[in-house]
């Protein structure tokens, strides 16, 4: 499935049907009273957050969303039928902006959340509505009101608790596949993850948290190089970043590169709590590599930070990693009053 997280669409609610002018024509009543019915209301455009939808792809193929118009009123005081609502299912985490004013209209962050985005026009009154004692034959009716219409921009931001972060090849997708049922693409070359993947991590006591694996960041990502920058917005809602670093070469430089990219992207990302993880700890054998890890630990300590070692291959350090991530996530959740 193609992952699409930005679309622009035009949405229009149905117009109200027109009220009509009509007269009762019945046997023995040549001059019957007014009998023009009201027009029906136009249908609304409604957006619903549906947990089974994961991409905005469908909307690429229907850039115009139109709800049904209300029917005109009928003779003999018949109401026109109301137009049907147009209900659009969207991924949870979709933000809906007015493209012309840039105003955030709604954030579909809750499963099942339902929002009327464009309201249908009211049907017009038929002439029977205007009859009064002093005006028994009104020969006018109201037209239906037009339905709301607007240009919209939809932007999907994934709803995850933990965001995996790091250079391509750091082992993010492998970690996700080991701790959850998600099966992201894994290979020993960079950029295998071209779309974000979500995995649910089950913890003791029936608790769980959601981890997002987004395509790797590379240097210059915030200037639009590479793939990472395009997907960084998906990390903005997480509670904690899990920054994976391979245990080779200059760890400090790689750590700083990623942190710099975050700074350039948004103040929000850089201020999120982070857990720093040295991945692939099973590959650390040579003393030279150990030295580079020691340097990195010293560097972190100066900044009041620390890191953990972990191997997705041997599962060393994995349980402790999940415990720490779980603690950060569950602590941030509002405790219930039990
Ligand atoms: P990503 O680009 O950060 O998603 O990295 P991947 O998960 O695709 O992993 C990149 C490569 O590192 C793959 O060949 C993995 O098999 C390998 N790898 C990942 N985790 C470990 C680990 O814990 N130990 C070892 N030895 N290799 C790993
Ligand atoms: Mg990957």
GROMACS .gro file of C-alpha atoms and ligand atoms in nm:
model
  367
    1UNK     CA    1   0.000   0.000   0.000
    2UNK     CA    2   0.121   0.346  -0.084
    3UNK     CA    3   0.166   0.575   0.211
    4UNK     CA    4   0.027   0.922   0.142
    5UNK     CA    5   0.028   1.172   0.429
    6UNK     CA    6  -0.059   1.503   0.258
    7UNK     CA    7  -0.346   1.577   0.023
    8UNK     CA    8  -0.536   1.881  -0.095
    9UNK     CA    9  -0.903   1.846  -0.171
   10UNK     CA   10  -1.211   2.053  -0.237
   11UNK     CA   11  -1.516   1.973  -0.028
   12UNK     CA   12  -1.868   2.095  -0.078
   13UNK     CA   13  -2.183   2.018   0.115
   14UNK     CA   14  -2.511   1.976  -0.069
   15UNK     CA   15  -2.724   2.280  -0.152
   16UNK     CA   16  -3.066   2.303   0.003
   17UNK     CA   17  -3.352   2.220  -0.232
   18UNK     CA   18  -3.579   2.505  -0.343
   19UNK     CA   19  -3.919   2.564  -0.194
   20UNK     CA   20  -4.177   2.580  -0.469
   21UNK     CA   21  -4.491   2.773  -0.551
   22UNK     CA   22  -4.789   2.547  -0.605
   23UNK     CA   23  -5.165   2.554  -0.547
   24UNK     CA   24  -5.411   2.300  -0.434
   25UNK     CA   25  -5.615   2.185  -0.729
   26UNK     CA   26  -5.893   1.969  -0.605
   27UNK     CA   27  -6.238   1.885  -0.728
   28UNK     CA   28  -6.489   2.148  -0.629
   29UNK     CA   29  -6.206   2.373  -0.501
   30UNK     CA   30  -6.097   2.575  -0.799
   31UNK     CA   31  -5.921   2.826  -0.584
   32UNK     CA   32  -5.729   2.608  -0.344
   33UNK     CA   33  -5.471   2.755  -0.115
   34UNK     CA   34  -5.093   2.755  -0.146
   35UNK     CA   35  -4.942   2.403  -0.148
   36UNK     CA   36  -4.578   2.442  -0.248
   37UNK     CA   37  -4.356   2.217  -0.033
   38UNK     CA   38  -4.021   2.299   0.126
   39UNK     CA   39  -3.692   2.193  -0.029
   40UNK     CA   40  -3.489   1.928   0.155
   41UNK     CA   41  -3.165   2.017   0.339
   42UNK     CA   42  -2.837   1.952   0.161
   43UNK     CA   43  -2.613   1.669   0.287
   44UNK     CA   44  -2.312   1.743   0.509
   45UNK     CA   45  -1.953   1.647   0.439
   46UNK     CA   46  -1.847   1.444   0.744
   47UNK     CA   47  -1.499   1.319   0.832
   48UNK     CA   48  -1.458   1.016   1.058
   49UNK     CA   49  -1.136   0.888   1.220
   50UNK     CA   50  -1.123   0.520   1.128
   51UNK     CA   51  -0.852   0.297   1.281
   52UNK     CA   52  -0.857   0.067   0.978
   53UNK     CA   53  -0.740   0.340   0.741
   54UNK     CA   54  -0.367   0.411   0.735
   55UNK     CA   55  -0.310   0.643   0.445
   56UNK     CA   56  -0.471   0.938   0.270
   57UNK     CA   57  -0.418   0.756  -0.060
   58UNK     CA   58  -0.788   0.716  -0.143
   59UNK     CA   59  -0.833   1.092  -0.149
   60UNK     CA   60  -0.570   1.125  -0.422
   61UNK     CA   61  -0.826   0.969  -0.649
   62UNK     CA   62  -1.118   1.185  -0.540
   63UNK     CA   63  -0.991   1.542  -0.503
   64UNK     CA   64  -1.351   1.670  -0.502
   65UNK     CA   65  -1.576   1.560  -0.221
   66UNK     CA   66  -1.939   1.647  -0.284
   67UNK     CA   67  -2.238   1.573  -0.065
   68UNK     CA   68  -2.582   1.536  -0.222
   69UNK     CA   69  -2.809   1.834  -0.281
   70UNK     CA   70  -3.149   1.850  -0.116
   71UNK     CA   71  -3.446   1.789  -0.345
   72UNK     CA   72  -3.682   2.067  -0.437
   73UNK     CA   73  -4.014   2.070  -0.262
   74UNK     CA   74  -4.314   1.915  -0.433
   75UNK     CA   75  -4.674   1.999  -0.502
   76UNK     CA   76  -4.934   1.919  -0.239
   77UNK     CA   77  -4.699   2.038   0.035
   78UNK     CA   78  -4.452   1.761  -0.019
   79UNK     CA   79  -4.108   1.811   0.135
   80UNK     CA   80  -3.808   1.748  -0.087
   81UNK     CA   81  -3.583   1.465   0.030
   82UNK     CA   82  -3.275   1.571   0.225
   83UNK     CA   83  -2.945   1.511   0.045
   84UNK     CA   84  -2.733   1.225   0.180
   85UNK     CA   85  -2.425   1.312   0.387
   86UNK     CA   86  -2.088   1.234   0.232
   87UNK     CA   87  -1.894   1.043   0.495
   88UNK     CA   88  -1.519   1.014   0.445
   89UNK     CA   89  -1.314   0.772   0.656
   90UNK     CA   90  -0.969   0.901   0.741
   91UNK     CA   91  -0.671   0.768   0.935
   92UNK     CA   92  -0.660   0.849   1.305
   93UNK     CA   93  -0.417   1.140   1.338
   94UNK     CA   94  -0.536   1.334   1.034
   95UNK     CA   95  -0.528   1.710   1.077
   96UNK     CA   96  -0.765   1.907   0.858
   97UNK     CA   97  -0.664   2.260   0.758
   98UNK     CA   98  -0.850   2.526   0.565
   99UNK     CA   99  -0.616   2.565   0.269
  100UNK     CA  100  -0.707   2.931   0.213
  101UNK     CA  101  -0.672   3.058   0.571
  102UNK     CA  102  -0.435   2.786   0.701
  103UNK     CA  103  -0.664   2.749   1.004
  104UNK     CA  104  -0.665   2.409   1.173
  105UNK     CA  105  -1.026   2.301   1.146
  106UNK     CA  106  -0.996   1.975   1.332
  107UNK     CA  107  -0.753   1.713   1.451
  108UNK     CA  108  -0.896   1.364   1.419
  109UNK     CA  109  -0.691   1.220   1.702
  110UNK     CA  110  -0.953   0.994   1.862
  111UNK     CA  111  -1.077   0.669   1.715
  112UNK     CA  112  -1.433   0.715   1.590
  113UNK     CA  113  -1.424   1.094   1.613
  114UNK     CA  114  -1.675   1.247   1.373
  115UNK     CA  115  -1.669   1.605   1.249
  116UNK     CA  116  -1.897   1.792   1.011
  117UNK     CA  117  -1.653   1.975   0.785
  118UNK     CA  118  -1.904   2.138   0.551
  119UNK     CA  119  -2.264   2.190   0.653
  120UNK     CA  120  -2.538   2.134   0.398
  121UNK     CA  121  -2.759   2.427   0.296
  122UNK     CA  122  -3.108   2.454   0.444
  123UNK     CA  123  -3.396   2.378   0.213
  124UNK     CA  124  -3.609   2.679   0.112
  125UNK     CA  125  -3.967   2.727   0.226
  126UNK     CA  126  -4.248   2.655  -0.015
  127UNK     CA  127  -4.525   2.908  -0.060
  128UNK     CA  128  -4.758   2.729   0.183
  129UNK     CA  129  -4.535   2.851   0.465
  130UNK     CA  130  -4.607   3.211   0.383
  131UNK     CA  131  -4.985   3.194   0.400
  132UNK     CA  132  -5.138   3.416   0.668
  133UNK     CA  133  -5.492   3.533   0.737
  134UNK     CA  134  -5.431   3.856   0.551
  135UNK     CA  135  -5.223   3.700   0.271
  136UNK     CA  136  -5.389   3.382   0.162
  137UNK     CA  137  -5.224   3.338  -0.174
  138UNK     CA  138  -4.850   3.404  -0.144
  139UNK     CA  139  -4.699   3.350  -0.487
  140UNK     CA  140  -4.339   3.322  -0.380
  141UNK     CA  141  -4.112   3.063  -0.221
  142UNK     CA  142  -3.754   3.062  -0.097
  143UNK     CA  143  -3.465   2.905  -0.280
  144UNK     CA  144  -3.248   2.657  -0.093
  145UNK     CA  145  -2.933   2.793   0.073
  146UNK     CA  146  -2.603   2.689  -0.077
  147UNK     CA  147  -2.399   2.425   0.111
  148UNK     CA  148  -2.066   2.524   0.267
  149UNK     CA  149  -1.762   2.471   0.050
  150UNK     CA  150  -1.393   2.496   0.125
  151UNK     CA  151  -1.049   2.406   0.003
  152UNK     CA  152  -0.886   2.170   0.249
  153UNK     CA  153  -0.540   2.040   0.323
  154UNK     CA  154  -0.520   1.711   0.506
  155UNK     CA  155  -0.203   1.621   0.687
  156UNK     CA  156  -0.162   1.288   0.858
  157UNK     CA  157   0.055   1.277   1.169
  158UNK     CA  158   0.089   0.931   1.308
  159UNK     CA  159  -0.026   0.866   1.661
  160UNK     CA  160   0.261   0.681   1.824
  161UNK     CA  161   0.402   0.683   2.177
  162UNK     CA  162   0.763   0.611   2.090
  163UNK     CA  163   0.950   0.734   1.783
  164UNK     CA  164   1.256   0.549   1.660
  165UNK     CA  165   1.523   0.778   1.533
  166UNK     CA  166   1.867   0.734   1.385
  167UNK     CA  167   2.074   0.703   1.071
  168UNK     CA  168   1.972   0.457   0.803
  169UNK     CA  169   2.099   0.109   0.895
  170UNK     CA  170   2.103   0.182   1.270
  171UNK     CA  171   1.873  -0.115   1.326
  172UNK     CA  172   1.540   0.063   1.379
  173UNK     CA  173   1.327  -0.165   1.163
  174UNK     CA  174   1.487  -0.474   1.311
  175UNK     CA  175   1.412  -0.351   1.662
  176UNK     CA  176   1.049  -0.287   1.572
  177UNK     CA  177   1.014  -0.635   1.423
  178UNK     CA  178   1.156  -0.792   1.739
  179UNK     CA  179   0.941  -0.603   1.989
  180UNK     CA  180   0.612  -0.601   1.797
  181UNK     CA  181   0.416  -0.791   1.536
  182UNK     CA  182   0.504  -0.530   1.273
  183UNK     CA  183   0.710  -0.662   0.981
  184UNK     CA  184   0.894  -0.369   0.828
  185UNK     CA  185   1.143  -0.421   0.547
  186UNK     CA  186   1.491  -0.492   0.675
  187UNK     CA  187   1.815  -0.500   0.478
  188UNK     CA  188   2.178  -0.413   0.518
  189UNK     CA  189   2.152  -0.111   0.294
  190UNK     CA  190   2.017   0.231   0.382
  191UNK     CA  191   1.665   0.352   0.303
  192UNK     CA  192   1.483   0.022   0.313
  193UNK     CA  193   1.210   0.188   0.513
  194UNK     CA  194   1.033   0.413   0.266
  195UNK     CA  195   0.716   0.448   0.465
  196UNK     CA  196   0.659   0.483   0.839
  197UNK     CA  197   0.569   0.161   1.017
  198UNK     CA  198   0.378   0.131   1.341
  199UNK     CA  199   0.409  -0.157   1.585
  200UNK     CA  200   0.225  -0.229   1.908
  201UNK     CA  201   0.445  -0.341   2.197
  202UNK     CA  202   0.262  -0.554   2.455
  203UNK     CA  203   0.373  -0.513   2.814
  204UNK     CA  204   0.288  -0.699   3.132
  205UNK     CA  205  -0.042  -0.607   3.295
  206UNK     CA  206  -0.221  -0.570   2.961
  207UNK     CA  207  -0.049  -0.241   2.890
  208UNK     CA  208   0.083  -0.153   2.548
  209UNK     CA  209   0.247   0.129   2.360
  210UNK     CA  210   0.285   0.213   1.993
  211UNK     CA  211   0.626   0.252   1.831
  212UNK     CA  212   0.683   0.431   1.501
  213UNK     CA  213   0.971   0.347   1.272
  214UNK     CA  214   1.013   0.633   1.028
  215UNK     CA  215   1.255   0.646   0.735
  216UNK     CA  216   1.612   0.723   0.834
  217UNK     CA  217   1.746   1.068   0.879
  218UNK     CA  218   2.063   1.169   0.709
  219UNK     CA  219   2.275   1.480   0.730
  220UNK     CA  220   2.101   1.773   0.564
  221UNK     CA  221   1.764   1.613   0.599
  222UNK     CA  222   1.607   1.936   0.716
  223UNK     CA  223   1.709   2.098   0.385
  224UNK     CA  224   1.513   1.831   0.208
  225UNK     CA  225   1.793   1.587   0.128
  226UNK     CA  226   1.727   1.222   0.176
  227UNK     CA  227   1.400   1.087   0.300
  228UNK     CA  228   1.399   1.155   0.670
  229UNK     CA  229   1.284   1.513   0.683
  230UNK     CA  230   0.963   1.444   0.499
  231UNK     CA  231   0.864   1.202   0.770
  232UNK     CA  232   0.984   1.389   1.079
  233UNK     CA  233   0.640   1.536   1.140
  234UNK     CA  234   0.527   1.187   1.232
  235UNK     CA  235   0.743   1.206   1.543
  236UNK     CA  236   0.583   1.524   1.673
  237UNK     CA  237   0.318   1.344   1.876
  238UNK     CA  238   0.536   1.084   2.044
  239UNK     CA  239   0.612   1.095   2.416
  240UNK     CA  240   0.968   0.982   2.385
  241UNK     CA  241   1.228   0.951   2.112
  242UNK     CA  242   1.438   0.637   2.100
  243UNK     CA  243   1.760   0.732   1.927
  244UNK     CA  244   1.950   0.433   1.787
  245UNK     CA  245   2.320   0.459   1.714
  246UNK     CA  246   2.543   0.191   1.563
  247UNK     CA  247   2.847   0.105   1.775
  248UNK     CA  248   3.102   0.191   1.506
  249UNK     CA  249   3.298   0.499   1.406
  250UNK     CA  250   3.234   0.839   1.558
  251UNK     CA  251   2.922   0.799   1.770
  252UNK     CA  252   2.936   1.155   1.901
  253UNK     CA  253   2.937   1.303   1.550
  254UNK     CA  254   2.647   1.084   1.443
  255UNK     CA  255   2.448   1.163   1.755
  256UNK     CA  256   2.503   1.536   1.706
  257UNK     CA  257   2.411   1.522   1.338
  258UNK     CA  258   2.073   1.376   1.416
  259UNK     CA  259   2.014   1.618   1.704
  260UNK     CA  260   2.102   1.910   1.472
  261UNK     CA  261   1.850   1.791   1.218
  262UNK     CA  262   1.584   1.780   1.488
  263UNK     CA  263   1.668   2.134   1.598
  264UNK     CA  264   1.627   2.258   1.243
  265UNK     CA  265   1.294   2.084   1.206
  266UNK     CA  266   1.115   2.204   1.517
  267UNK     CA  267   1.159   2.317   1.876
  268UNK     CA  268   0.910   2.054   1.971
  269UNK     CA  269   1.112   1.755   1.854
  270UNK     CA  270   1.434   1.865   2.015
  271UNK     CA  271   1.264   1.915   2.350
  272UNK     CA  272   1.106   1.567   2.363
  273UNK     CA  273   1.249   1.322   2.614
  274UNK     CA  274   1.500   1.086   2.453
  275UNK     CA  275   1.640   0.745   2.524
  276UNK     CA  276   1.979   0.694   2.363
  277UNK     CA  277   2.047   0.338   2.254
  278UNK     CA  278   2.363   0.183   2.117
  279UNK     CA  279   2.229  -0.085   1.886
  280UNK     CA  280   2.384  -0.408   1.758
  281UNK     CA  281   2.575  -0.455   2.083
  282UNK     CA  282   2.648  -0.815   1.974
  283UNK     CA  283   2.886  -0.678   1.712
  284UNK     CA  284   3.097  -0.491   1.964
  285UNK     CA  285   3.404  -0.707   2.008
  286UNK     CA  286   3.713  -0.507   1.929
  287UNK     CA  287   3.865  -0.289   2.195
  288UNK     CA  288   3.887  -0.003   1.951
  289UNK     CA  289   3.510   0.006   1.920
  290UNK     CA  290   3.475  -0.018   2.293
  291UNK     CA  291   3.690   0.291   2.323
  292UNK     CA  292   3.460   0.487   2.095
  293UNK     CA  293   3.163   0.381   2.306
  294UNK     CA  294   3.343   0.491   2.623
  295UNK     CA  295   3.410   0.832   2.465
  296UNK     CA  296   3.045   0.859   2.375
  297UNK     CA  297   2.932   0.770   2.726
  298UNK     CA  298   3.166   1.032   2.871
  299UNK     CA  299   3.032   1.289   2.630
  300UNK     CA  300   2.673   1.208   2.727
  301UNK     CA  301   2.753   1.215   3.096
  302UNK     CA  302   2.881   1.572   3.064
  303UNK     CA  303   2.544   1.666   2.918
  304UNK     CA  304   2.366   1.484   3.203
  305UNK     CA  305   2.254   1.206   2.969
  306UNK     CA  306   2.315   0.834   2.949
  307UNK     CA  307   2.271   0.551   2.703
  308UNK     CA  308   2.184   0.183   2.701
  309UNK     CA  309   2.332  -0.100   2.498
  310UNK     CA  310   2.102  -0.328   2.309
  311UNK     CA  311   2.107  -0.605   2.053
  312UNK     CA  312   1.794  -0.690   1.857
  313UNK     CA  313   1.977  -1.003   1.737
  314UNK     CA  314   2.061  -1.156   2.077
  315UNK     CA  315   1.795  -0.958   2.269
  316UNK     CA  316   2.060  -0.839   2.513
  317UNK     CA  317   1.938  -0.524   2.688
  318UNK     CA  318   1.602  -0.546   2.514
  319UNK     CA  319   1.383  -0.601   2.820
  320UNK     CA  320   1.546  -0.314   3.005
  321UNK     CA  321   1.497  -0.091   2.700
  322UNK     CA  322   1.126  -0.174   2.683
  323UNK     CA  323   1.086  -0.117   3.056
  324UNK     CA  324   1.238   0.229   3.025
  325UNK     CA  325   1.029   0.319   2.721
  326UNK     CA  326   0.716   0.185   2.892
  327UNK     CA  327   0.788   0.385   3.205
  328UNK     CA  328   0.822   0.706   3.003
  329UNK     CA  329   0.503   0.640   2.809
  330UNK     CA  330   0.284   0.522   3.095
  331UNK     CA  331   0.407   0.795   3.325
  332UNK     CA  332   0.308   1.056   3.069
  333UNK     CA  333  -0.040   0.907   3.037
  334UNK     CA  334  -0.299   1.054   3.270
  335UNK     CA  335  -0.345   0.798   3.547
  336UNK     CA  336  -0.705   0.697   3.600
  337UNK     CA  337  -0.864   0.750   3.938
  338UNK     CA  338  -0.825   0.394   4.063
  339LIG     P1  339   1.724   0.071   0.982
  339LIG     O1  340   1.767   0.130   0.852
  339LIG     O2  341   1.766   0.157   1.096
  339LIG     O3  342   1.580   0.036   0.983
  339LIG     O4  343   1.807  -0.066   0.998
  339LIG     P2  344   1.761  -0.215   0.974
  339LIG     O5  345   1.675  -0.262   1.086
  339LIG     O6  346   1.707  -0.228   0.836
  339LIG     O7  347   1.898  -0.294   0.993
  339LIG     C1  348   2.010  -0.269   0.913
  339LIG     C2  349   2.100  -0.389   0.915
  339LIG     O8  350   2.150  -0.411   1.047
  339LIG     C3  351   2.030  -0.519   0.875
  339LIG     O9  352   2.117  -0.596   0.797
  339LIG     C4  353   2.003  -0.588   1.008
  339LIG    O10  354   1.999  -0.728   0.996
  339LIG     C5  355   2.123  -0.543   1.089
  339LIG     N1  356   2.095  -0.544   1.233
  339LIG     C6  357   1.991  -0.483   1.295
  339LIG     N2  358   1.993  -0.503   1.428
  339LIG     C7  359   2.101  -0.581   1.453
  339LIG     C8  360   2.157  -0.639   1.573
  339LIG    O11  361   2.108  -0.623   1.685
  339LIG     N3  362   2.270  -0.711   1.557
  339LIG     C9  363   2.327  -0.732   1.436
  339LIG     N4  364   2.437  -0.804   1.433
  339LIG     N5  365   2.276  -0.680   1.322
  339LIG    C10  366   2.166  -0.607   1.329
  340LIG    MG1  367   1.444   0.076   0.840
   0.00000   0.00000   0.00000
